[in-house]
Coordinates of C-alpha atoms and ligand atoms in Angstrom, one line a residue:
M851 CA 180.7 70.6 124.4
D852 CA 183.5 69.3 122.2
H853 CA 184.4 72.0 119.8
T854 CA 187.1 70.2 117.9
V855 CA 186.5 70.4 114.2
I856 CA 188.8 69.4 111.6
A857 CA 188.3 71.1 108.2
R858 CA 187.8 68.9 105.2
A859 CA 189.6 71.3 102.9
G860 CA 190.3 70.0 99.4
N861 CA 190.3 66.2 98.9
E862 CA 192.7 65.4 101.6
P863 CA 191.3 63.2 104.3
A864 CA 190.6 65.0 107.6
A865 CA 192.9 62.8 109.7
R866 CA 195.9 63.6 107.5
R867 CA 195.2 67.3 107.6
S868 CA 194.9 67.1 111.4
A869 CA 198.3 65.5 111.7
Q870 CA 199.7 68.2 109.6
I871 CA 198.5 70.8 112.0
M872 CA 199.7 68.9 115.0
G873 CA 203.1 68.3 113.4
V874 CA 203.9 72.0 112.7
N875 CA 205.1 74.2 115.5
V876 CA 202.9 77.1 116.3
K877 CA 204.7 80.1 114.8
D878 CA 202.4 82.8 115.7
T879 CA 199.6 83.8 118.0
T880 CA 196.8 86.4 118.0
S881 CA 193.6 87.0 119.7
V882 CA 191.4 86.8 116.6
L883 CA 192.2 85.3 113.1
V884 CA 189.9 86.6 110.4
V885 CA 189.9 84.4 107.2
G886 CA 189.2 86.4 104.0
G887 CA 190.5 89.8 103.2
S888 CA 187.6 91.2 101.1
L889 CA 185.0 93.7 102.3
V890 CA 183.8 91.9 105.4
G891 CA 187.2 90.5 106.5
L892 CA 188.9 93.9 106.2
S893 CA 186.0 95.5 108.0
A894 CA 186.3 92.9 110.7
G895 CA 190.0 93.7 111.0
M896 CA 189.2 97.4 111.2
F897 CA 186.5 97.1 113.8
L898 CA 188.4 94.6 115.9
G899 CA 191.4 97.0 115.8
W900 CA 189.2 99.9 116.8
N901 CA 188.2 97.8 119.7
G902 CA 191.9 97.2 120.6
V903 CA 191.9 93.4 119.8
S904 CA 195.0 91.9 118.3
T905 CA 194.0 90.6 114.9
V906 CA 195.4 88.8 111.9
V907 CA 193.5 88.9 108.6
V908 CA 194.6 86.4 105.9
E909 CA 193.5 86.7 102.2
K910 CA 194.6 83.9 99.7
H911 CA 194.7 86.4 96.8
A912 CA 197.4 89.0 96.2
S913 CA 194.9 91.9 96.1
S914 CA 191.3 92.9 95.7
S915 CA 189.3 91.2 92.9
E916 CA 189.6 93.0 89.7
H917 CA 185.8 92.7 89.1
P918 CA 184.4 95.2 91.6
R919 CA 181.0 93.7 92.5
A920 CA 179.4 96.0 95.2
I921 CA 179.0 99.7 94.7
G922 CA 176.3 100.8 97.1
Y923 CA 177.0 101.4 100.8
T924 CA 174.1 102.4 103.0
P925 CA 174.0 105.3 105.6
R926 CA 174.2 102.8 108.5
T927 CA 177.3 101.3 107.1
M928 CA 178.7 104.8 106.7
E929 CA 177.8 105.6 110.4
L930 CA 180.0 102.6 111.3
F931 CA 182.8 103.6 109.1
R932 CA 182.6 107.2 110.4
A933 CA 183.0 105.9 114.0
A934 CA 186.1 103.9 113.0
G935 CA 187.7 107.1 111.5
L936 CA 186.8 106.8 107.9
A937 CA 184.6 109.9 107.6
D938 CA 187.0 111.8 105.4
R939 CA 188.2 108.9 103.3
V940 CA 185.0 107.5 101.7
P941 CA 183.3 110.1 99.6
P942 CA 179.6 110.4 100.5
A943 CA 176.7 110.2 98.0
P944 CA 174.3 113.1 98.0
A945 CA 172.0 113.1 100.9
D946 CA 168.9 112.0 98.9
F947 CA 170.9 109.3 97.0
R948 CA 168.8 106.3 96.0
L949 CA 169.7 103.7 93.4
K950 CA 167.4 104.4 90.4
R951 CA 166.7 101.8 87.8
A952 CA 164.8 102.0 84.4
R953 CA 163.9 99.4 81.8
V954 CA 165.3 100.5 78.5
E955 CA 165.8 99.2 75.1
S956 CA 169.3 100.5 75.2
L957 CA 171.1 103.6 76.6
A958 CA 170.6 105.5 73.4
G959 CA 167.3 103.9 72.5
E960 CA 163.8 103.9 74.0
W961 CA 163.7 104.4 77.8
R962 CA 160.6 102.6 79.1
E963 CA 159.4 102.9 82.8
Q964 CA 161.5 103.6 85.8
T965 CA 161.1 100.9 88.5
D966 CA 161.1 101.3 92.3
W967 CA 163.0 99.1 94.8
T968 CA 160.3 99.8 97.4
P969 CA 157.1 100.9 95.5
E970 CA 154.8 101.5 98.5
Q971 CA 157.0 104.2 99.8
R972 CA 156.7 106.8 97.1
D973 CA 155.0 109.4 99.3
V974 CA 156.7 108.6 102.5
Q975 CA 157.6 111.7 104.5
I976 CA 161.5 112.2 104.4
I977 CA 162.8 112.2 108.0
E978 CA 166.5 112.8 108.8
Y979 CA 167.4 109.6 110.5
S980 CA 171.1 109.9 110.1
L981 CA 174.0 112.3 109.9
S982 CA 175.6 110.0 107.2
S983 CA 174.4 109.6 103.6
G984 CA 175.3 106.4 101.7
A985 CA 178.3 106.0 99.4
A986 CA 178.7 104.8 95.9
I987 CA 182.2 103.6 95.6
A988 CA 183.4 100.4 93.8
Q989 CA 184.4 97.5 96.0
D990 CA 187.9 97.4 94.6
R991 CA 188.4 101.0 95.6
L992 CA 186.8 100.7 99.1
E993 CA 188.8 97.7 100.0
P994 CA 192.2 99.3 100.0
I995 CA 190.8 102.1 102.2
L996 CA 189.6 99.5 104.7
R997 CA 192.9 97.7 104.6
E998 CA 194.8 100.9 105.2
R999 CA 192.6 101.8 108.2
A1000 CA 192.7 98.2 109.6
N1001 CA 196.5 98.4 109.4
E1002 CA 196.6 101.8 111.2
L1003 CA 194.5 100.3 114.0
G1004 CA 196.9 97.6 114.5
A1005 CA 195.4 94.7 112.4
D1006 CA 198.0 92.5 110.6
V1007 CA 196.7 92.0 107.1
R1008 CA 198.5 89.2 105.3
F1009 CA 197.6 88.8 101.6
N1010 CA 198.8 85.7 99.6
T1011 CA 198.0 83.7 102.7
E1012 CA 195.6 80.8 102.6
L1013 CA 193.8 79.1 105.5
I1014 CA 194.4 75.3 104.6
N1015 CA 193.0 73.8 107.7
F1016 CA 192.0 74.5 111.3
E1017 CA 190.9 72.7 114.5
Q1018 CA 189.4 74.2 117.7
D1019 CA 189.6 73.1 121.3
A1020 CA 188.2 74.5 124.5
D1021 CA 190.9 77.3 124.5
G1022 CA 191.3 78.5 120.9
V1023 CA 191.7 77.7 117.3
T1024 CA 194.8 76.3 115.6
A1025 CA 195.1 77.3 111.9
L1026 CA 197.4 76.0 109.3
L1027 CA 198.2 78.7 106.9
R1028 CA 200.0 78.5 103.5
E1029 CA 201.8 81.5 101.8
R1030 CA 201.8 81.9 98.0
N1031 CA 205.5 80.6 98.0
G1032 CA 204.4 77.3 99.6
A1033 CA 205.6 78.0 103.1
E1034 CA 203.3 76.7 105.7
Y1035 CA 203.0 77.7 109.4
T1036 CA 200.4 77.4 112.1
L1037 CA 198.8 80.4 114.0
R1038 CA 196.9 80.0 117.2
A1039 CA 194.1 82.3 117.9
A1040 CA 191.5 82.5 120.7
Y1041 CA 188.7 83.1 118.0
M1042 CA 188.3 82.8 114.3
V1043 CA 186.0 84.8 112.1
A1044 CA 185.1 83.1 108.7
A1045 CA 184.7 86.0 106.3
D1046 CA 185.7 83.6 103.5
G1047 CA 182.8 84.1 101.2
A1048 CA 179.7 82.4 99.8
R1049 CA 181.7 79.2 99.2
S1050 CA 183.1 79.2 102.8
S1051 CA 185.2 76.1 103.3
I1052 CA 185.2 77.0 107.0
R1053 CA 181.3 76.8 107.1
E1054 CA 181.4 73.6 105.2
A1055 CA 184.1 72.2 107.6
L1056 CA 181.8 73.1 110.5
G1057 CA 178.9 71.3 109.0
I1058 CA 176.6 74.3 109.1
E1059 CA 173.8 74.0 106.7
R1060 CA 172.0 76.9 104.8
K1061 CA 168.5 77.6 104.2
G1062 CA 166.7 79.9 101.7
R1063 CA 165.6 80.4 98.1
G1064 CA 168.7 78.7 97.0
H1065 CA 170.5 78.9 93.5
I1066 CA 168.8 81.2 91.0
R1067 CA 171.1 81.3 88.1
T1068 CA 174.7 81.5 87.1
M1069 CA 175.6 85.0 86.1
L1070 CA 178.0 85.9 83.4
S1071 CA 179.1 89.4 83.2
V1072 CA 181.5 91.7 81.4
L1073 CA 183.3 94.7 82.9
F1074 CA 184.2 97.4 80.5
R1075 CA 185.2 101.1 80.2
A1076 CA 183.3 103.5 77.9
P1077 CA 182.4 107.2 77.9
L1078 CA 178.8 107.0 78.8
Q1079 CA 178.5 109.9 81.3
Q1080 CA 175.7 111.6 79.3
Y1081 CA 173.3 108.7 80.0
L1082 CA 173.7 109.3 83.8
E1083 CA 172.4 112.8 83.7
K1084 CA 168.8 111.8 84.9
G1085 CA 170.3 110.2 88.0
I1086 CA 169.5 106.7 86.8
T1087 CA 172.4 104.4 87.2
Q1088 CA 171.0 100.9 86.6
F1089 CA 169.3 99.7 83.4
E1090 CA 167.4 96.6 82.5
I1091 CA 168.2 96.1 78.8
D1092 CA 165.1 94.7 77.2
Q1093 CA 165.5 93.6 73.7
P1094 CA 164.1 90.5 72.0
D1095 CA 167.5 88.9 71.8
L1096 CA 169.3 90.6 74.7
K1097 CA 168.1 90.6 78.3
A1098 CA 170.7 91.9 80.6
F1099 CA 171.4 94.3 83.5
L1100 CA 173.7 97.2 82.9
T1101 CA 175.1 99.5 85.7
T1102 CA 178.0 101.8 86.3
Y1103 CA 180.7 101.9 88.9
N1104 CA 180.7 105.8 88.6
D1105 CA 184.3 105.9 87.4
G1106 CA 184.0 105.2 83.7
R1107 CA 183.6 101.4 84.4
W1108 CA 180.3 99.7 83.6
V1109 CA 179.2 96.1 83.9
L1110 CA 176.8 94.2 81.7
M1111 CA 175.4 91.1 83.4
F1112 CA 173.4 88.7 81.2
H1113 CA 170.2 87.0 82.2
D1114 CA 171.0 84.1 80.1
E1115 CA 173.8 81.6 80.7
V1116 CA 175.3 81.7 77.2
E1117 CA 179.1 81.7 77.0
R1118 CA 180.3 84.6 74.7
D1119 CA 183.7 85.2 73.1
T1120 CA 185.3 88.7 73.0
Q1121 CA 183.7 89.5 69.7
Q1122 CA 180.2 88.5 71.0
L1123 CA 180.7 90.4 74.3
R1124 CA 181.7 93.5 72.3
Q1125 CA 178.6 93.1 70.2
S1126 CA 176.3 92.8 73.3
I1127 CA 177.9 95.8 75.0
I1128 CA 177.3 97.9 71.8
K1129 CA 173.7 96.7 71.6
S1130 CA 173.1 97.6 75.2
I1131 CA 174.6 101.1 74.6
G1132 CA 172.6 101.4 71.3
R1133 CA 175.3 102.9 69.3
S1134 CA 178.7 101.8 67.9
D1135 CA 180.5 105.0 67.5
L1136 CA 182.0 105.1 71.1
P1137 CA 185.2 103.3 72.1
V1138 CA 184.6 100.2 74.4
D1139 CA 187.5 98.7 76.4
I1140 CA 186.7 95.3 77.8
I1141 CA 188.5 94.9 81.2
T1142 CA 187.6 91.4 82.3
T1143 CA 184.6 89.0 82.6
G1144 CA 183.0 87.6 85.7
R1145 CA 181.1 84.5 86.5
W1146 CA 179.2 84.2 89.8
E1147 CA 176.2 82.4 91.4
L1148 CA 173.0 84.4 92.0
E1149 CA 171.6 82.7 95.0
A1150 CA 170.0 83.4 98.4
L1151 CA 171.0 81.2 101.3
V1152 CA 171.4 81.9 105.0
A1153 CA 173.4 79.7 107.4
E1154 CA 171.4 78.1 110.1
S1155 CA 174.0 79.0 112.6
F1156 CA 176.3 81.9 112.6
S1157 CA 178.8 80.2 115.0
S1158 CA 180.2 77.0 116.1
G1159 CA 182.4 77.0 119.3
R1160 CA 185.0 79.7 118.7
V1161 CA 184.3 80.2 115.0
F1162 CA 181.9 82.9 113.8
L1163 CA 180.6 83.3 110.3
A1164 CA 180.4 86.9 108.9
G1165 CA 179.3 88.3 105.6
D1166 CA 178.6 86.1 102.6
S1167 CA 179.7 83.0 104.5
A1168 CA 176.9 83.6 106.8
H1169 CA 174.3 84.9 104.2
T1170 CA 174.6 85.0 100.5
L1171 CA 172.0 87.4 99.3
P1172 CA 171.6 88.5 95.6
P1173 CA 172.7 92.1 94.9
T1174 CA 169.8 94.5 95.5
R1175 CA 169.1 98.2 95.6
G1176 CA 168.8 97.9 99.4
G1177 CA 172.5 97.0 99.8
Y1178 CA 171.7 93.8 101.6
G1179 CA 174.8 91.9 100.6
A1180 CA 178.1 93.6 101.6
N1181 CA 176.3 96.0 104.0
T1182 CA 174.8 93.3 106.1
G1183 CA 178.1 91.6 106.3
I1184 CA 180.0 94.7 107.3
Q1185 CA 177.3 95.2 110.1
D1186 CA 177.9 91.6 111.2
A1187 CA 181.5 92.3 111.7
H1188 CA 180.7 95.5 113.6
N1189 CA 178.2 93.5 115.9
L1190 CA 180.8 90.8 116.5
A1191 CA 183.9 93.0 117.2
W1192 CA 182.9 94.6 120.5
K1193 CA 181.6 91.4 121.8
L1194 CA 185.0 89.6 121.1
A1195 CA 186.8 92.6 122.7
A1196 CA 184.7 92.4 125.8
V1197 CA 185.1 88.7 126.2
L1198 CA 188.9 88.8 125.4
S1199 CA 189.5 91.6 127.9
G1200 CA 187.8 89.5 130.6
E1201 CA 184.9 92.0 131.0
S1202 CA 182.3 89.7 129.7
T1203 CA 181.6 85.9 129.8
S1204 CA 181.4 84.0 126.5
R1205 CA 177.7 84.1 126.8
L1206 CA 177.9 87.5 125.2
L1207 CA 179.1 85.8 122.0
D1208 CA 175.8 83.7 121.7
T1209 CA 174.1 87.1 121.1
Y1210 CA 175.9 87.3 117.8
H1211 CA 173.8 84.6 116.2
A1212 CA 170.7 85.7 118.1
E1213 CA 170.9 89.2 116.8
R1214 CA 172.3 88.9 113.3
H1215 CA 170.6 85.7 112.0
P1216 CA 167.1 87.3 112.1
V1217 CA 168.4 90.4 110.4
S1218 CA 169.8 88.3 107.6
W1219 CA 166.7 86.2 107.4
L1220 CA 164.4 89.2 107.2
R1221 CA 166.5 90.7 104.4
H1222 CA 166.3 87.4 102.6
Q1223 CA 162.5 87.6 102.8
Q1224 CA 162.4 91.3 101.8
I1225 CA 164.4 90.7 98.6
F1226 CA 161.7 88.2 97.3
A1227 CA 158.8 90.3 98.6
R1228 CA 159.9 93.1 96.3
P1229 CA 159.2 93.5 92.6
D1230 CA 162.9 93.3 91.6
Y1231 CA 163.1 89.6 92.5
R1232 CA 159.4 88.6 92.5
A1233 CA 159.7 86.8 89.2
V1234 CA 162.3 84.4 90.6
A1235 CA 160.8 84.1 94.2
N1236 CA 159.6 80.7 93.6
G1237 CA 156.8 81.0 96.2
I1238 CA 159.1 82.6 98.8
A1239 CA 157.8 85.6 100.8
V1240 CA 154.5 85.7 98.8
D1241 CA 152.6 87.1 101.8
E1242 CA 155.5 89.0 103.3
P1243 CA 154.6 92.7 103.6
I1244 CA 157.1 95.0 102.2
I1245 CA 158.9 96.9 105.0
S1246 CA 160.0 100.5 104.4
D1247 CA 163.7 101.3 103.6
D1248 CA 164.0 103.4 106.7
A1249 CA 162.8 100.5 108.9
M1250 CA 165.1 98.0 107.1
E1251 CA 168.1 100.4 107.3
F1252 CA 167.9 102.0 110.8
G1253 CA 165.1 100.0 112.6
Q1254 CA 165.8 96.3 112.6
L1255 CA 165.2 95.0 116.1
Y1256 CA 167.8 92.9 118.1
R1257 CA 166.3 90.4 120.6
S1258 CA 168.9 88.6 122.7
T1259 CA 170.3 88.5 126.3
A1260 CA 172.3 91.7 125.5
V1261 CA 169.0 93.5 125.3
I1262 CA 166.6 93.9 128.1
G1263 CA 162.9 94.5 127.3
A1264 CA 162.6 93.5 123.6
G1265 CA 159.7 90.9 123.8
P1266 CA 158.6 88.5 121.2
D1267 CA 155.4 90.7 120.4
L1268 CA 157.5 93.4 118.8
P1269 CA 157.7 93.6 115.0
P1270 CA 161.1 92.8 113.5
A1271 CA 161.6 96.4 112.1
L1272 CA 160.0 99.8 112.2
P1273 CA 161.1 103.3 111.3
P1274 CA 163.1 104.8 114.3
N1275 CA 160.4 107.5 115.0
Q1276 CA 158.0 104.6 115.8
W1277 CA 160.4 102.8 117.9
A1278 CA 160.9 105.9 120.2
G1279 CA 164.0 104.6 122.0
Q1280 CA 163.0 100.9 122.2
P1281 CA 165.7 98.6 123.7
G1282 CA 167.1 96.6 120.9
T1283 CA 167.1 99.2 118.3
R1284 CA 169.9 101.6 117.2
A1285 CA 170.1 104.7 119.4
P1286 CA 168.6 107.5 117.3
H1287 CA 170.3 110.3 115.6
L1288 CA 169.5 113.8 116.9
W1289 CA 171.5 117.0 116.9
V1290 CA 172.9 118.2 120.1
S1291 CA 175.3 120.8 121.3
K1292 CA 178.5 119.8 123.1
D1293 CA 181.3 122.1 124.0
G1294 CA 180.0 124.7 121.7
L1295 CA 179.7 122.5 118.7
T1296 CA 176.7 120.8 117.1
I1297 CA 177.2 117.2 116.9
S1298 CA 175.0 114.1 116.4
T1299 CA 174.1 111.9 119.3
L1300 CA 175.6 109.0 117.3
D1301 CA 179.0 110.6 117.9
L1302 CA 178.6 110.0 121.6
F1303 CA 178.4 106.3 121.1
Q1304 CA 180.5 103.5 119.6
C1305 CA 183.3 103.9 122.2
G1306 CA 182.2 101.9 125.3
W1307 CA 179.0 101.8 127.4
V1308 CA 177.1 105.1 127.8
L1309 CA 174.3 106.0 130.1
L1310 CA 172.2 108.9 128.7
A1311 CA 170.3 110.6 131.6
H1312 CA 168.8 114.0 132.5
D1313 CA 168.8 113.5 136.2
Q1314 CA 172.1 113.9 138.3
L1315 CA 170.8 111.2 140.6
W1316 CA 172.0 108.7 138.1
L1317 CA 175.5 109.7 138.6
P1318 CA 176.1 107.6 141.7
A1319 CA 174.5 104.6 140.1
V1320 CA 176.9 104.8 137.1
A1321 CA 179.8 104.9 139.3
Q1322 CA 178.7 102.0 141.5
A1323 CA 177.5 99.8 138.6
S1324 CA 180.9 100.4 136.8
E1325 CA 182.9 99.7 140.0
A1326 CA 180.9 96.5 140.8
L1327 CA 181.2 95.0 137.4
G1328 CA 184.6 96.3 136.3
I1329 CA 183.0 97.8 133.2
E1330 CA 183.7 101.3 132.1
L1331 CA 180.4 103.2 131.8
R1332 CA 180.2 106.8 130.8
C1333 CA 177.4 109.0 131.9
V1334 CA 176.4 111.6 129.3
R1335 CA 174.2 114.1 131.2
V1336 CA 171.5 115.6 129.1
G1337 CA 171.1 119.3 129.7
L1338 CA 174.9 119.5 131.1
D1339 CA 177.2 117.5 128.9
I1340 CA 175.0 117.9 125.9
V1341 CA 172.1 120.1 125.2
P1342 CA 169.5 118.9 122.5
L1343 CA 168.7 121.4 119.9
D1344 CA 165.1 120.3 120.1
E1345 CA 164.6 119.0 123.7
A1346 CA 161.0 117.7 122.9
A1347 CA 162.1 115.7 119.9
F1348 CA 165.0 114.3 121.9
R1349 CA 162.8 113.0 124.7
L1350 CA 160.3 111.5 122.2
A1351 CA 163.1 109.9 120.2
F1352 CA 164.7 108.2 123.3
G1353 CA 161.3 107.7 125.0
L1354 CA 162.6 109.4 128.2
R1355 CA 160.9 111.5 130.8
D1356 CA 162.8 113.9 133.2
S1357 CA 164.3 111.3 135.4
G1358 CA 164.7 108.4 133.0
A1359 CA 167.9 106.9 131.4
S1360 CA 169.0 104.8 128.5
L1361 CA 171.8 102.4 128.5
I1362 CA 173.6 102.3 125.2
R1363 CA 175.8 99.3 124.2
P1364 CA 179.4 99.9 122.5
D1365 CA 177.8 99.3 119.1
G1366 CA 175.3 102.2 119.5
F1367 CA 172.3 99.9 120.3
I1368 CA 170.0 100.5 123.3
A1369 CA 170.4 97.8 125.8
W1370 CA 168.0 98.9 128.4
R1371 CA 165.8 101.9 129.3
S1372 CA 164.2 103.2 132.4
A1373 CA 161.6 105.7 131.5
E1374 CA 161.8 107.2 135.0
L1375 CA 164.2 107.0 138.0
P1376 CA 163.6 103.6 139.7
A1377 CA 163.3 103.3 143.4
D1378 CA 166.8 101.9 143.6
P1379 CA 168.8 103.1 140.6
V1380 CA 172.1 101.5 141.7
H1381 CA 170.5 98.1 141.8
A1382 CA 168.4 98.5 138.5
L1383 CA 171.3 99.9 136.5
T1384 CA 173.9 97.4 137.9
D1385 CA 171.4 94.5 137.1
A1386 CA 170.8 95.8 133.6
L1387 CA 174.6 96.3 132.8
R1388 CA 175.3 92.9 134.2
T1389 CA 172.8 91.2 132.1
A1390 CA 173.3 93.0 129.0
S1391 CA 177.1 92.8 129.0
S1392 CA 177.2 89.2 130.4
A1393 CA 179.7 90.8 132.9
T1394 CA 182.0 88.5 134.6
G1395 CA 182.2 90.9 137.5
V1396 CA 185.8 90.3 137.7
R1397 CA 187.7 93.6 137.6
T1398 CA 190.9 93.6 135.6
Ligands
LIG1585 C1 177.7 91.7 90.8 C2 177.5 92.0 92.2 C3 177.2 93.2 92.7 C4 177.0 93.4 94.1 N1 176.6 94.7 94.5 C5 176.4 95.0 95.8 C6 176.1 96.2 96.3 O1 176.0 97.2 95.5 N2 175.8 96.4 97.7 C7 176.0 95.3 98.5 O2 175.8 95.5 99.7 N3 176.5 94.1 98.1 C8 176.7 93.9 96.8 N4 177.1 92.7 96.4 C9 177.4 91.7 97.3 C10 178.9 91.9 97.9 O3 179.7 91.9 96.8 C11 179.2 90.7 98.7 O4 178.2 90.6 99.7 C12 180.5 90.9 99.4 O5 181.6 90.8 98.5 C13 180.7 89.9 100.5 O6 182.0 90.2 101.1 P1 182.7 89.0 101.9 O7 183.9 89.6 102.4 O8 181.8 88.4 102.9 O9 182.9 87.8 100.9 P2 183.8 87.9 99.5 O10 183.9 89.3 98.9 O11 183.4 86.8 98.7 O12 185.3 87.6 100.1 C14 185.7 86.4 100.6 C15 187.2 86.4 100.6 O13 187.7 85.3 101.3 C16 188.9 84.8 100.6 N5 189.0 83.4 101.0 C17 188.2 82.3 100.8 N6 188.8 81.3 101.4 C18 190.0 81.6 101.9 C19 190.9 80.9 102.6 N7 190.8 79.5 102.8 N8 192.0 81.5 103.0 C20 192.2 82.9 102.8 N9 191.3 83.6 102.2 C21 190.2 83.0 101.7 C22 188.6 85.0 99.2 O14 189.6 85.1 98.4 C23 187.8 86.4 99.2 O15 188.6 87.4 99.0 C24 177.3 92.4 95.0 C25 177.6 91.2 94.5 C26 177.8 91.0 93.1 C27 178.2 89.5 92.8

């Protein structure tokens, strides 16, 4: 297959731009070029660095956007951040944190009903599925933390640097980059990650179409500072302002900053913006400091393919989903980057063939599409669903957060008959799902099983008879595989719950991928464990079998 693609950036003809790339000497090389230095690009830089991959991240702007956008990060995202070393840097929300929303006349006026993101789950039993809680931190505060960690892990983050054009061939991608001062240079990378947002010029250059609900409306918003802490005492942080002449959405960034997003598309001058803010507060005696205004498109579109040749779409370039209380925007993108990072690392190190990279689309596209459907199945967006997802049953938050199933060649035993998502207790260790969280004792400390994963392949087994199989599979395929012996290396605090959660009997074993997902499971010791495990690892890792 010919992977050569010439970007059609700006209005310049493709041929001229191509000549421009060819005419400039390659100044720089890296394994992975990430385009876009916002939430997803910086996360990609961090996760690639964590996996030991040499990475350059380029961002055309000088810093994070002044308009913060995302505020809610889910427990799964925090699990990934924790594994990459951010546990102490991103302040967690309280364990039972959920974004609560109410329809009100104004903050100081009548409060009408509270609305639920997932109404059907009011009486659902609370089960501890994670050691992490979510986080409520404004995007412009989180991005510098991600950038710092990405730098520490070796990623080269270059702000004021724009991708102008690129082309790819059988061996890599050549990118033409331009610095703010006008200087241009080329960079050669083995792979490129397009984290360049909803309007991705890379996606367009690749000719990748998108499908979904489409454009809903243009959102105009105003970011301001005001002392409104007293209105947050009930734990509600999102407000649908419902007045005859003002329909808008008001929410806080938990740091004194608030954003008012209008449901109409009326352009307002500063005086009118101030009046609308005062109307939404319901009193005029408080100081209001307007910081900036925003304009963005509320839309829901998912790319039909998440990759083309050596280029991978991640984040909003792959799926632009409207902001929700489920955190399906930024969180989905951060999780894309995590899914891709270990696969790129495995292929770049020579451990795996490029077939492993095909599993990126196979795993992440269905996750994004299900989220698209769940947004319109829920009451928050039903009014603008336009016939989408009318018969779609609402899936519980626990299932969406911790129980979306991956089906790909990197998973053995996740058949088409299985549902797309279930709460972890119902999956019971099903391959294709995230390995569950349980408390275990290790070297005298109580830790989560999750802390055993996300650093290479792991075989979790009770029976010592698996040890020679681990050594031989690892040796045969040239892939490092750690055996964690249950009862010896770790001791579950609740043995019965542990066996149930992983679906294992005395002699069984679970093979866990470097991203903490279950690749394969043998409920009992097979007749030939060496053969069974080697086969499973070879298939799930797309092993080259060449030892480096
Ligand atoms: C009002 C609002 C509230 C939201 N709230 C939430 C929330 O609470 N939770 C949640 O999960 N999501 C939320 N989202 C969604 C979330 O903000 C986005 O999903 C997230 O920003 C996507 O990150 P990204 O890195 O993929 O893309 P972007 O943030 O759009 O970043 C793309 C970056 O690429 C850069 N770029 C583009 N082209 C080039 C180029 N050629 N060269 C170099 N750089 C380039 C851009 O400058 C930009 O910085 C919200 C969105 C909005 C609008």
